[in-house]
Amino acid sequence: MQRLEEIVEILDDGEVALDEMLSLYEEGMKRSQYCREYLEKAEQKVTLIQSQNS
Amino acid sequence: MMSKDAITVSNLTQAITLLLRDEIGIVRVTGEISGFTTAASGHRYFTIKDESAQIDCVMWASRTLAFRPKSGMQVVVQGRLTVYAIRGKYQIDCDRMTAAGQGDLYLAFAAMKENLAERGYFATERKREIPAFPLKIGVVTSPTGAVIQDILTTLKRRSPHCEVYLCPATVQGETAPEDIALAIAALQNTDADVLIVGRGGGSIEDLWAFNTEQVAEAIYHSRIPIISAVGHETDFTIADFVADLRAATPTAAAELVSQYDRETLWQQITAWENRLNRVVQLEMQNYDQRLNALINSYAFQNFGDRLHDRAQQLDEAEHNMQKALVRHLRQSTNKLESITAHLRSLHPLSPLQRGFALLCSGDRLLSNEDSLAEFDTVEIVRRSEIAQAKIEQVIDKE
């Protein structure tokens, strides 16, 4: 989501070349799709990480 | 002081009170605690003693105590000597009490803290921002007890989409500092966006692990931003100072990483998508306009005309060149003719046409450099006849 926000801000600022703009747009849309999917199937998941001591 | 008349007990007690207060005043006494009790009111009553004496002590509930005193503990108390008139007892009204030897510990702690501060561990400049939309949250705390439950409950309620990496660690006791440090280190190998390191509240001893250099180092070297969540509002630990952000409680820490619930995030994504679409559409229109402007530009539109112009110029140039060439050729021809005529006039025989004669000797034409005195005979050549002439006399004209 952070990256998505970043992309929106870069594009909002303008000053990007056409091909860069298009690839950013594509990336942004992909990411927003990913975020939506992520949120949709959201169910708290707890993973146990073992440290050296345990 | 001595009076003939008997005085009342109260008067005597008051005199003793004044004497103790003014003559002895504030004392610092070291001894061993015995019979420590805390009344329902929160006031603490105990005795401190050594091998041969003891003295009663009271410490009011309003005085803060940094540890839990137990009978048999060596302590240093500081306070005023007062009299409890009702029982005719004197006692120390303690302002402060420290465990004996804690003084050294405290000094070591203060030195360590100062050292860390000097090395920039607490510098606000190195505090990293906690990501606004973390998806993976690492947690270092005890796997049992209320703290982890509080964190999980809060996250589940606000941000169920977040994945939690729980790395259990004992947060109290001798192994706690190493345990916590290793857990923080273990989470460095995950893709966690932020770490919460904490435990519930407790006495300063309970929180001790969070005041160790080992934990401070682990937090300092974490590549992932860390929120410390140790105990309650009032307790600040070294871990709190080193961490990128301090939360008063573990629940508060969980709230800090789940500022936006799912609904808000969903709306946010929609808003971003709209902005993306709008911006790109606008830009595309912009490009379209610019392209059109280029296509319609004078230069582009009149390209054919300009081409014709150039072709015409080329033709003209060619024509001019041809003309120049012919002129040049003619001039050259004229020049050649005049030179030929001139050359012809310079031919040695041409003067004969005009009646002049030449002098020759044999095949050689005599020039002005030749003296006739050197010759016996010469040939006189005219246009249509040649004469043999004998030289009789040569007169030098000069």
GROMACS .gro file of C-alpha atoms in nm:
model
  452
    1MET     CA    1   0.000   0.000   0.000
    2GLN     CA    2   0.293   0.223   0.073
    3ARG     CA    3   0.421   0.174  -0.281
    4LEU     CA    4   0.076   0.239  -0.420
    5GLU     CA    5   0.059   0.568  -0.232
    6GLU     CA    6   0.406   0.652  -0.360
    7ILE     CA    7   0.304   0.583  -0.722
    8VAL     CA    8  -0.004   0.801  -0.692
    9GLU     CA    9   0.209   1.082  -0.554
   10ILE     CA   10   0.474   1.051  -0.826
   11LEU     CA   11   0.208   1.065  -1.097
   12ASP     CA   12   0.031   1.351  -0.923
   13ASP     CA   13   0.351   1.549  -0.929
   14GLY     CA   14   0.366   1.510  -1.306
   15GLU     CA   15   0.714   1.548  -1.457
   16VAL     CA   16   0.737   1.185  -1.566
   17ALA     CA   17   0.802   1.064  -1.919
   18LEU     CA   18   0.521   0.896  -2.104
   19ASP     CA   19   0.658   0.542  -2.094
   20GLU     CA   20   0.743   0.576  -1.726
   21MET     CA   21   0.398   0.707  -1.654
   22LEU     CA   22   0.237   0.412  -1.828
   23SER     CA   23   0.450   0.157  -1.645
   24LEU     CA   24   0.380   0.329  -1.313
   25TYR     CA   25   0.011   0.325  -1.390
   26GLU     CA   26   0.025  -0.042  -1.471
   27GLU     CA   27   0.217  -0.115  -1.152
   28GLY     CA   28  -0.022   0.096  -0.945
   29MET     CA   29  -0.327  -0.085  -1.080
   30LYS     CA   30  -0.165  -0.423  -1.021
   31ARG     CA   31  -0.083  -0.325  -0.665
   32SER     CA   32  -0.428  -0.193  -0.589
   33GLN     CA   33  -0.572  -0.520  -0.722
   34TYR     CA   34  -0.333  -0.712  -0.501
   35CYS     CA   35  -0.426  -0.500  -0.198
   36ARG     CA   36  -0.795  -0.560  -0.258
   37GLU     CA   37  -0.746  -0.934  -0.283
   38TYR     CA   38  -0.534  -0.922   0.029
   39LEU     CA   39  -0.800  -0.734   0.223
   40GLU     CA   40  -1.080  -0.952   0.091
   41LYS     CA   41  -0.940  -1.280   0.206
   42ALA     CA   42  -0.814  -1.122   0.528
   43GLU     CA   43  -0.832  -1.346   0.828
   44GLN     CA   44  -0.592  -1.301   1.112
   45LYS     CA   45  -0.294  -1.524   1.063
   46VAL     CA   46  -0.039  -1.583   1.336
   47THR     CA   47   0.291  -1.741   1.243
   48LEU     CA   48   0.524  -1.860   1.512
   49ILE     CA   49   0.885  -1.759   1.455
   50GLN     CA   50   1.139  -1.952   1.658
   51SER     CA   51   1.437  -1.764   1.786
   52GLN     CA   52   1.767  -1.935   1.852
   53ASN     CA   53   1.681  -1.967   2.218
   54SER     CA   54   1.354  -2.150   2.187
   55MET     CA   55   1.382   2.170   8.137
   56MET     CA   56   1.374   2.052   8.494
   57SER     CA   57   1.061   2.185   8.663
   58LYS     CA   58   0.939   2.162   9.012
   59ASP     CA   59   0.587   2.097   8.899
   60ALA     CA   60   0.496   1.777   8.730
   61ILE     CA   61   0.421   1.811   8.362
   62THR     CA   62   0.170   1.617   8.159
   63VAL     CA   63   0.263   1.320   7.941
   64SER     CA   64   0.152   1.518   7.643
   65ASN     CA   65   0.381   1.804   7.731
   66LEU     CA   66   0.675   1.571   7.773
   67THR     CA   67   0.598   1.392   7.451
   68GLN     CA   68   0.577   1.726   7.271
   69ALA     CA   69   0.914   1.825   7.415
   70ILE     CA   70   1.062   1.494   7.298
   71THR     CA   71   0.906   1.547   6.956
   72LEU     CA   72   1.065   1.890   6.924
   73LEU     CA   73   1.396   1.759   7.047
   74LEU     CA   74   1.405   1.473   6.797
   75ARG     CA   75   1.290   1.695   6.514
   76ASP     CA   76   1.526   1.985   6.578
   77GLU     CA   77   1.830   1.810   6.715
   78ILE     CA   78   1.840   1.501   6.496
   79GLY     CA   79   1.622   1.598   6.200
   80ILE     CA   80   1.659   1.404   5.877
   81VAL     CA   81   1.852   1.079   5.898
   82ARG     CA   82   1.984   0.816   5.662
   83VAL     CA   83   1.993   0.479   5.825
   84THR     CA   84   2.099   0.141   5.696
   85GLY     CA   85   1.963  -0.181   5.838
   86GLU     CA   86   1.775  -0.498   5.773
   87ILE     CA   87   1.401  -0.492   5.721
   88SER     CA   88   1.183  -0.697   5.947
   89GLY     CA   89   0.809  -0.728   5.982
   90PHE     CA   90   0.723  -0.543   5.662
   91THR     CA   91   0.347  -0.493   5.619
   92THR     CA   92   0.142  -0.287   5.383
   93ALA     CA   93  -0.189  -0.173   5.532
   94ALA     CA   94  -0.508  -0.159   5.331
   95SER     CA   95  -0.454   0.217   5.315
   96GLY     CA   96  -0.129   0.157   5.126
   97HIS     CA   97   0.088   0.285   5.412
   98ARG     CA   98   0.384   0.060   5.491
   99TYR     CA   99   0.502  -0.025   5.838
  100PHE     CA  100   0.823  -0.206   5.920
  101THR     CA  101   1.124  -0.216   6.145
  102ILE     CA  102   1.487  -0.188   6.051
  103LYS     CA  103   1.741  -0.344   6.276
  104ASP     CA  104   2.098  -0.457   6.317
  105GLU     CA  105   2.252  -0.701   6.567
  106SER     CA  106   2.183  -0.490   6.873
  107ALA     CA  107   1.910  -0.237   6.799
  108GLN     CA  108   1.594  -0.174   6.603
  109ILE     CA  109   1.381   0.121   6.508
  110ASP     CA  110   1.027   0.148   6.376
  111CYS     CA  111   0.969   0.293   6.033
  112VAL     CA  112   0.667   0.412   5.843
  113MET     CA  113   0.646   0.491   5.475
  114TRP     CA  114   0.324   0.656   5.366
  115ALA     CA  115   0.140   0.534   5.057
  116SER     CA  116   0.214   0.864   4.886
  117ARG     CA  117   0.588   0.784   4.880
  118THR     CA  118   0.697   0.588   4.577
  119LEU     CA  119   0.888   0.270   4.619
  120ALA     CA  120   1.097   0.134   4.334
  121PHE     CA  121   1.105  -0.225   4.460
  122ARG     CA  122   0.913  -0.470   4.676
  123PRO     CA  123   1.074  -0.478   5.022
  124LYS     CA  124   1.088  -0.807   5.205
  125SER     CA  125   1.191  -0.899   5.553
  126GLY     CA  126   1.561  -0.969   5.575
  127MET     CA  127   1.648  -0.724   5.299
  128GLN     CA  128   1.928  -0.476   5.364
  129VAL     CA  129   1.803  -0.127   5.295
  130VAL     CA  130   1.891   0.238   5.335
  131VAL     CA  131   1.605   0.457   5.451
  132GLN     CA  132   1.595   0.833   5.460
  133GLY     CA  133   1.346   1.044   5.652
  134ARG     CA  134   1.258   1.249   5.956
  135LEU     CA  135   1.261   1.114   6.307
  136THR     CA  136   0.908   1.161   6.447
  137VAL     CA  137   0.714   1.057   6.750
  138TYR     CA  138   0.393   0.860   6.745
  139ALA     CA  139   0.248   1.019   7.056
  140ILE     CA  140  -0.045   0.782   7.099
  141ARG     CA  141   0.187   0.488   7.154
  142GLY     CA  142   0.479   0.685   7.292
  143LYS     CA  143   0.701   0.549   7.015
  144TYR     CA  144   0.956   0.716   6.798
  145GLN     CA  145   0.991   0.614   6.435
  146ILE     CA  146   1.145   0.718   6.106
  147ASP     CA  147   0.901   0.876   5.862
  148CYS     CA  148   1.068   0.746   5.546
  149ASP     CA  149   1.079   0.960   5.232
  150ARG     CA  150   1.294   0.718   5.042
  151MET     CA  151   1.408   0.364   5.071
  152THR     CA  152   1.664   0.193   4.849
  153ALA     CA  153   1.785  -0.160   4.866
  154ALA     CA  154   2.142  -0.156   4.993
  155GLY     CA  155   2.374  -0.220   4.704
  156GLN     CA  156   2.106  -0.091   4.468
  157GLY     CA  157   2.300   0.231   4.482
  158ASP     CA  158   2.582   0.064   4.290
  159LEU     CA  159   2.339  -0.099   4.053
  160TYR     CA  160   2.170   0.230   3.995
  161LEU     CA  161   2.503   0.398   3.923
  162ALA     CA  162   2.594   0.129   3.673
  163PHE     CA  163   2.256   0.168   3.511
  164ALA     CA  164   2.292   0.545   3.489
  165ALA     CA  165   2.641   0.509   3.340
  166MET     CA  166   2.516   0.263   3.079
  167LYS     CA  167   2.228   0.492   2.990
  168GLU     CA  168   2.459   0.788   2.953
  169ASN     CA  169   2.692   0.583   2.736
  170LEU     CA  170   2.407   0.482   2.506
  171ALA     CA  171   2.291   0.841   2.486
  172GLU     CA  172   2.640   0.954   2.391
  173ARG     CA  173   2.655   0.691   2.118
  174GLY     CA  174   2.336   0.836   1.974
  175TYR     CA  175   2.109   0.544   2.057
  176PHE     CA  176   1.835   0.776   2.175
  177ALA     CA  177   1.877   1.038   1.901
  178THR     CA  178   1.547   1.150   1.758
  179GLU     CA  179   1.707   1.188   1.413
  180ARG     CA  180   1.746   0.813   1.383
  181LYS     CA  181   1.388   0.736   1.474
  182ARG     CA  182   1.225   0.577   1.175
  183GLU     CA  183   0.869   0.632   1.072
  184ILE     CA  184   0.629   0.355   1.156
  185PRO     CA  185   0.468   0.242   0.828
  186ALA     CA  186   0.110   0.360   0.803
  187PHE     CA  187  -0.014   0.041   0.639
  188PRO     CA  188   0.187  -0.248   0.778
  189LEU     CA  189   0.075  -0.589   0.662
  190LYS     CA  190   0.320  -0.807   0.853
  191ILE     CA  191   0.366  -0.733   1.221
  192GLY     CA  192   0.639  -0.896   1.426
  193VAL     CA  193   0.573  -0.934   1.799
  194VAL     CA  194   0.827  -1.013   2.068
  195THR     CA  195   0.666  -1.092   2.402
  196SER     CA  196   0.568  -1.375   2.628
  197PRO     CA  197   0.361  -1.633   2.436
  198THR     CA  198   0.139  -1.676   2.742
  199GLY     CA  199  -0.045  -1.414   2.938
  200ALA     CA  200  -0.259  -1.114   2.866
  201VAL     CA  201  -0.014  -0.912   2.657
  202ILE     CA  202  -0.010  -1.126   2.344
  203GLN     CA  203  -0.387  -1.176   2.374
  204ASP     CA  204  -0.438  -0.797   2.397
  205ILE     CA  205  -0.226  -0.744   2.087
  206LEU     CA  206  -0.394  -1.017   1.884
  207THR     CA  207  -0.743  -0.907   1.988
  208THR     CA  208  -0.675  -0.546   1.898
  209LEU     CA  209  -0.525  -0.638   1.562
  210LYS     CA  210  -0.805  -0.881   1.483
  211ARG     CA  211  -1.066  -0.619   1.555
  212ARG     CA  212  -0.901  -0.337   1.361
  213SER     CA  213  -0.681  -0.497   1.097
  214PRO     CA  214  -0.768  -0.862   1.046
  215HIS     CA  215  -0.570  -0.858   0.721
  216CYS     CA  216  -0.245  -0.818   0.912
  217GLU     CA  217  -0.029  -1.122   0.954
  218VAL     CA  218   0.137  -1.156   1.292
  219TYR     CA  219   0.481  -1.308   1.337
  220LEU     CA  220   0.502  -1.402   1.700
  221CYS     CA  221   0.850  -1.469   1.830
  222PRO     CA  222   0.809  -1.580   2.191
  223ALA     CA  223   1.052  -1.465   2.455
  224THR     CA  224   1.061  -1.471   2.829
  225VAL     CA  225   1.029  -1.111   2.940
  226GLN     CA  226   1.124  -1.151   3.301
  227GLY     CA  227   1.410  -1.317   3.481
  228GLU     CA  228   1.770  -1.386   3.407
  229THR     CA  229   1.736  -1.517   3.052
  230ALA     CA  230   1.498  -1.240   2.947
  231PRO     CA  231   1.753  -0.994   2.801
  232GLU     CA  232   1.913  -1.257   2.578
  233ASP     CA  233   1.576  -1.404   2.488
  234ILE     CA  234   1.437  -1.070   2.380
  235ALA     CA  235   1.753  -0.978   2.187
  236LEU     CA  236   1.752  -1.312   2.002
  237ALA     CA  237   1.382  -1.281   1.922
  238ILE     CA  238   1.436  -0.936   1.772
  239ALA     CA  239   1.727  -1.077   1.572
  240ALA     CA  240   1.516  -1.372   1.451
  241LEU     CA  241   1.246  -1.139   1.321
  242GLN     CA  242   1.504  -0.955   1.110
  243ASN     CA  243   1.491  -1.253   0.874
  244THR     CA  244   1.120  -1.210   0.810
  245ASP     CA  245   0.940  -0.959   0.590
  246ALA     CA  246   0.778  -0.793   0.890
  247ASP     CA  247   0.700  -0.424   0.831
  248VAL     CA  248   0.716  -0.329   1.196
  249LEU     CA  249   0.799  -0.495   1.530
  250ILE     CA  250   0.626  -0.463   1.865
  251VAL     CA  251   0.852  -0.551   2.159
  252GLY     CA  252   0.696  -0.546   2.501
  253ARG     CA  253   0.543  -0.686   2.811
  254GLY     CA  254   0.281  -0.589   3.069
  255GLY     CA  255   0.343  -0.350   3.352
  256GLY     CA  256   0.520  -0.442   3.669
  257SER     CA  257   0.769  -0.325   3.923
  258ILE     CA  258   1.096  -0.176   3.805
  259GLU     CA  259   1.259  -0.514   3.871
  260ASP     CA  260   1.003  -0.689   3.651
  261LEU     CA  261   1.086  -0.452   3.368
  262TRP     CA  262   1.458  -0.496   3.422
  263ALA     CA  263   1.525  -0.680   3.095
  264PHE     CA  264   1.407  -0.373   2.903
  265ASN     CA  265   1.669  -0.168   3.080
  266THR     CA  266   1.961  -0.383   2.969
  267GLU     CA  267   2.224  -0.293   2.716
  268GLN     CA  268   2.167  -0.623   2.538
  269VAL     CA  269   1.807  -0.536   2.454
  270ALA     CA  270   1.904  -0.178   2.370
  271GLU     CA  271   2.162  -0.310   2.120
  272ALA     CA  272   1.911  -0.546   1.959
  273ILE     CA  273   1.660  -0.266   1.913
  274TYR     CA  274   1.927  -0.029   1.786
  275HIS     CA  275   2.045  -0.273   1.522
  276SER     CA  276   1.702  -0.376   1.401
  277ARG     CA  277   1.654  -0.294   1.033
  278ILE     CA  278   1.278  -0.303   1.094
  279PRO     CA  279   1.118  -0.012   1.282
  280ILE     CA  280   1.034  -0.105   1.641
  281ILE     CA  281   0.756   0.006   1.872
  282SER     CA  282   0.835  -0.053   2.239
  283ALA     CA  283   0.541  -0.143   2.456
  284VAL     CA  284   0.655  -0.190   2.810
  285GLY     CA  285   0.414  -0.171   3.101
  286HIS     CA  286   0.213   0.129   3.193
  287GLU     CA  287   0.217   0.499   3.131
  288THR     CA  288   0.467   0.604   3.392
  289ASP     CA  289   0.747   0.356   3.339
  290PHE     CA  290   1.007   0.459   3.084
  291THR     CA  291   1.271   0.200   3.006
  292ILE     CA  292   1.586   0.220   2.799
  293ALA     CA  293   1.408   0.011   2.538
  294ASP     CA  294   1.152   0.293   2.512
  295PHE     CA  295   1.426   0.546   2.447
  296VAL     CA  296   1.598   0.338   2.179
  297ALA     CA  297   1.281   0.225   2.001
  298ASP     CA  298   1.151   0.423   1.704
  299LEU     CA  299   0.824   0.478   1.884
  300ARG     CA  300   0.705   0.418   2.239
  301ALA     CA  301   0.360   0.292   2.317
  302ALA     CA  302   0.238   0.310   2.675
  303THR     CA  303   0.093  -0.039   2.664
  304PRO     CA  304   0.097  -0.339   2.428
  305THR     CA  305  -0.263  -0.263   2.334
  306ALA     CA  306  -0.164   0.093   2.244
  307ALA     CA  307   0.116  -0.048   2.027
  308ALA     CA  308  -0.130  -0.272   1.843
  309GLU     CA  309  -0.353   0.030   1.787
  310LEU     CA  310  -0.060   0.228   1.646
  311VAL     CA  311   0.005  -0.030   1.376
  312SER     CA  312  -0.363  -0.064   1.288
  313GLN     CA  313  -0.459   0.299   1.251
  314TYR     CA  314  -0.660   0.216   0.945
  315ASP     CA  315  -0.917  -0.061   0.957
  316ARG     CA  316  -1.013  -0.267   0.658
  317GLU     CA  317  -1.301  -0.044   0.553
  318THR     CA  318  -1.083   0.266   0.554
  319LEU     CA  319  -0.810   0.089   0.359
  320TRP     CA  320  -1.065  -0.026   0.102
  321GLN     CA  321  -1.185   0.331   0.055
  322GLN     CA  322  -0.827   0.453   0.043
  323ILE     CA  323  -0.744   0.209  -0.236
  324THR     CA  324  -1.050   0.321  -0.430
  325ALA     CA  325  -0.947   0.683  -0.385
  326TRP     CA  326  -0.596   0.606  -0.507
  327GLU     CA  327  -0.727   0.415  -0.807
  328ASN     CA  328  -0.946   0.710  -0.898
  329ARG     CA  329  -0.654   0.944  -0.865
  330LEU     CA  330  -0.436   0.716  -1.077
  331ASN     CA  331  -0.702   0.701  -1.347
  332ARG     CA  332  -0.765   1.073  -1.338
  333VAL     CA  333  -0.401   1.168  -1.351
  334VAL     CA  334  -0.320   0.929  -1.634
  335GLN     CA  335  -0.627   1.029  -1.832
  336LEU     CA  336  -0.539   1.394  -1.792
  337GLU     CA  337  -0.181   1.329  -1.896
  338MET     CA  338  -0.293   1.130  -2.199
  339GLN     CA  339  -0.521   1.413  -2.306
  340ASN     CA  340  -0.231   1.645  -2.261
  341TYR     CA  341  -0.009   1.427  -2.481
  342ASP     CA  342  -0.287   1.398  -2.737
  343GLN     CA  343  -0.318   1.774  -2.756
  344ARG     CA  344   0.051   1.820  -2.793
  345LEU     CA  345   0.066   1.560  -3.068
  346ASN     CA  346  -0.221   1.728  -3.250
  347ALA     CA  347  -0.055   2.063  -3.216
  348LEU     CA  348   0.259   1.919  -3.368
  349ILE     CA  349   0.075   1.757  -3.657
  350ASN     CA  350  -0.112   2.080  -3.728
  351SER     CA  351   0.194   2.295  -3.694
  352TYR     CA  352   0.291   2.516  -3.994
  353ALA     CA  353   0.617   2.332  -4.035
  354PHE     CA  354   0.449   1.997  -4.061
  355GLN     CA  355   0.159   2.111  -4.275
  356ASN     CA  356   0.371   2.304  -4.527
  357PHE     CA  357   0.630   2.043  -4.561
  358GLY     CA  358   0.531   1.980  -4.927
  359ASP     CA  359   0.548   2.347  -5.011
  360ARG     CA  360   0.882   2.377  -4.853
  361LEU     CA  361   0.999   2.080  -5.053
  362HIS     CA  362   0.882   2.243  -5.377
  363ASP     CA  363   1.055   2.563  -5.283
  364ARG     CA  364   1.376   2.379  -5.243
  365ALA     CA  365   1.332   2.196  -5.573
  366GLN     CA  366   1.277   2.525  -5.747
  367GLN     CA  367   1.582   2.673  -5.586
  368LEU     CA  368   1.777   2.374  -5.704
  369ASP     CA  369   1.655   2.415  -6.061
  370GLU     CA  370   1.746   2.780  -6.056
  371ALA     CA  371   2.088   2.705  -5.927
  372GLU     CA  372   2.140   2.448  -6.200
  373HIS     CA  373   2.030   2.688  -6.465
  374ASN     CA  374   2.259   2.959  -6.331
  375MET     CA  375   2.542   2.720  -6.324
  376GLN     CA  376   2.491   2.626  -6.687
  377LYS     CA  377   2.477   2.987  -6.787
  378ALA     CA  378   2.793   3.062  -6.595
  379LEU     CA  379   2.964   2.770  -6.759
  380VAL     CA  380   2.874   2.882  -7.109
  381ARG     CA  381   2.986   3.234  -7.032
  382HIS     CA  382   3.307   3.111  -6.894
  383LEU     CA  383   3.369   2.890  -7.195
  384ARG     CA  384   3.305   3.176  -7.430
  385GLN     CA  385   3.538   3.404  -7.242
  386SER     CA  386   3.805   3.140  -7.247
  387THR     CA  387   3.768   3.093  -7.622
  388ASN     CA  388   3.801   3.466  -7.681
  389LYS     CA  389   4.104   3.483  -7.464
  390LEU     CA  390   4.260   3.189  -7.644
  391GLU     CA  391   4.203   3.356  -7.981
  392SER     CA  392   4.360   3.682  -7.875
  393ILE     CA  393   4.654   3.501  -7.723
  394THR     CA  394   4.698   3.301  -8.043
  395ALA     CA  395   4.694   3.622  -8.250
  396HIS     CA  396   4.941   3.778  -8.018
  397LEU     CA  397   5.155   3.471  -8.032
  398ARG     CA  398   5.134   3.472  -8.406
  399SER     CA  399   5.251   3.831  -8.419
  400LEU     CA  400   5.549   3.730  -8.211
  401HIS     CA  401   5.661   3.468  -8.465
  402PRO     CA  402   6.007   3.559  -8.597
  403LEU     CA  403   5.896   3.525  -8.957
  404SER     CA  404   5.597   3.751  -8.923
  405PRO     CA  405   5.800   4.077  -8.952
  406LEU     CA  406   5.900   3.957  -9.307
  407GLN     CA  407   5.536   4.013  -9.408
  408ARG     CA  408   5.577   4.374  -9.325
  409GLY     CA  409   5.902   4.408  -9.531
  410PHE     CA  410   6.161   4.348  -9.256
  411ALA     CA  411   6.453   4.109  -9.315
  412LEU     CA  412   6.628   3.860  -9.090
  413LEU     CA  413   6.995   3.785  -9.057
  414CYS     CA  414   7.090   3.418  -9.030
  415SER     CA  415   7.411   3.224  -9.013
  416GLY     CA  416   7.350   2.877  -9.133
  417ASP     CA  417   7.034   2.763  -8.953
  418ARG     CA  418   7.068   3.009  -8.670
  419LEU     CA  419   6.884   3.333  -8.648
  420LEU     CA  420   7.111   3.612  -8.531
  421SER     CA  421   6.995   3.803  -8.231
  422ASN     CA  422   7.106   4.139  -8.096
  423GLU     CA  423   7.354   3.961  -7.877
  424ASP     CA  424   7.543   3.829  -8.176
  425SER     CA  425   7.807   4.069  -8.317
  426LEU     CA  426   7.839   4.072  -8.695
  427ALA     CA  427   8.212   4.111  -8.649
  428GLU     CA  428   8.226   3.743  -8.568
  429PHE     CA  429   8.091   3.640  -8.905
  430ASP     CA  430   8.241   3.652  -9.255
  431THR     CA  431   7.917   3.593  -9.430
  432VAL     CA  432   7.551   3.599  -9.324
  433GLU     CA  433   7.226   3.518  -9.502
  434ILE     CA  434   6.975   3.797  -9.540
  435VAL     CA  435   6.629   3.640  -9.532
  436ARG     CA  436   6.336   3.830  -9.677
  437ARG     CA  437   5.982   3.720  -9.745
  438SER     CA  438   6.051   3.564 -10.079
  439GLU     CA  439   6.426   3.558 -10.123
  440ILE     CA  440   6.750   3.485  -9.944
  441ALA     CA  441   7.082   3.661 -10.014
  442GLN     CA  442   7.439   3.561  -9.923
  443ALA     CA  443   7.612   3.873  -9.786
  444LYS     CA  444   7.979   3.931  -9.715
  445ILE     CA  445   8.059   4.137  -9.405
  446GLU     CA  446   8.310   4.410  -9.503
  447GLN     CA  447   8.303   4.640  -9.207
  448VAL     CA  448   8.128   4.643  -8.872
  449ILE     CA  449   8.075   4.976  -8.698
  450ASP     CA  450   7.979   4.967  -8.334
  451LYS     CA  451   7.679   5.198  -8.287
  452GLU     CA  452   7.732   5.234  -7.927
   0.00000   0.00000   0.00000
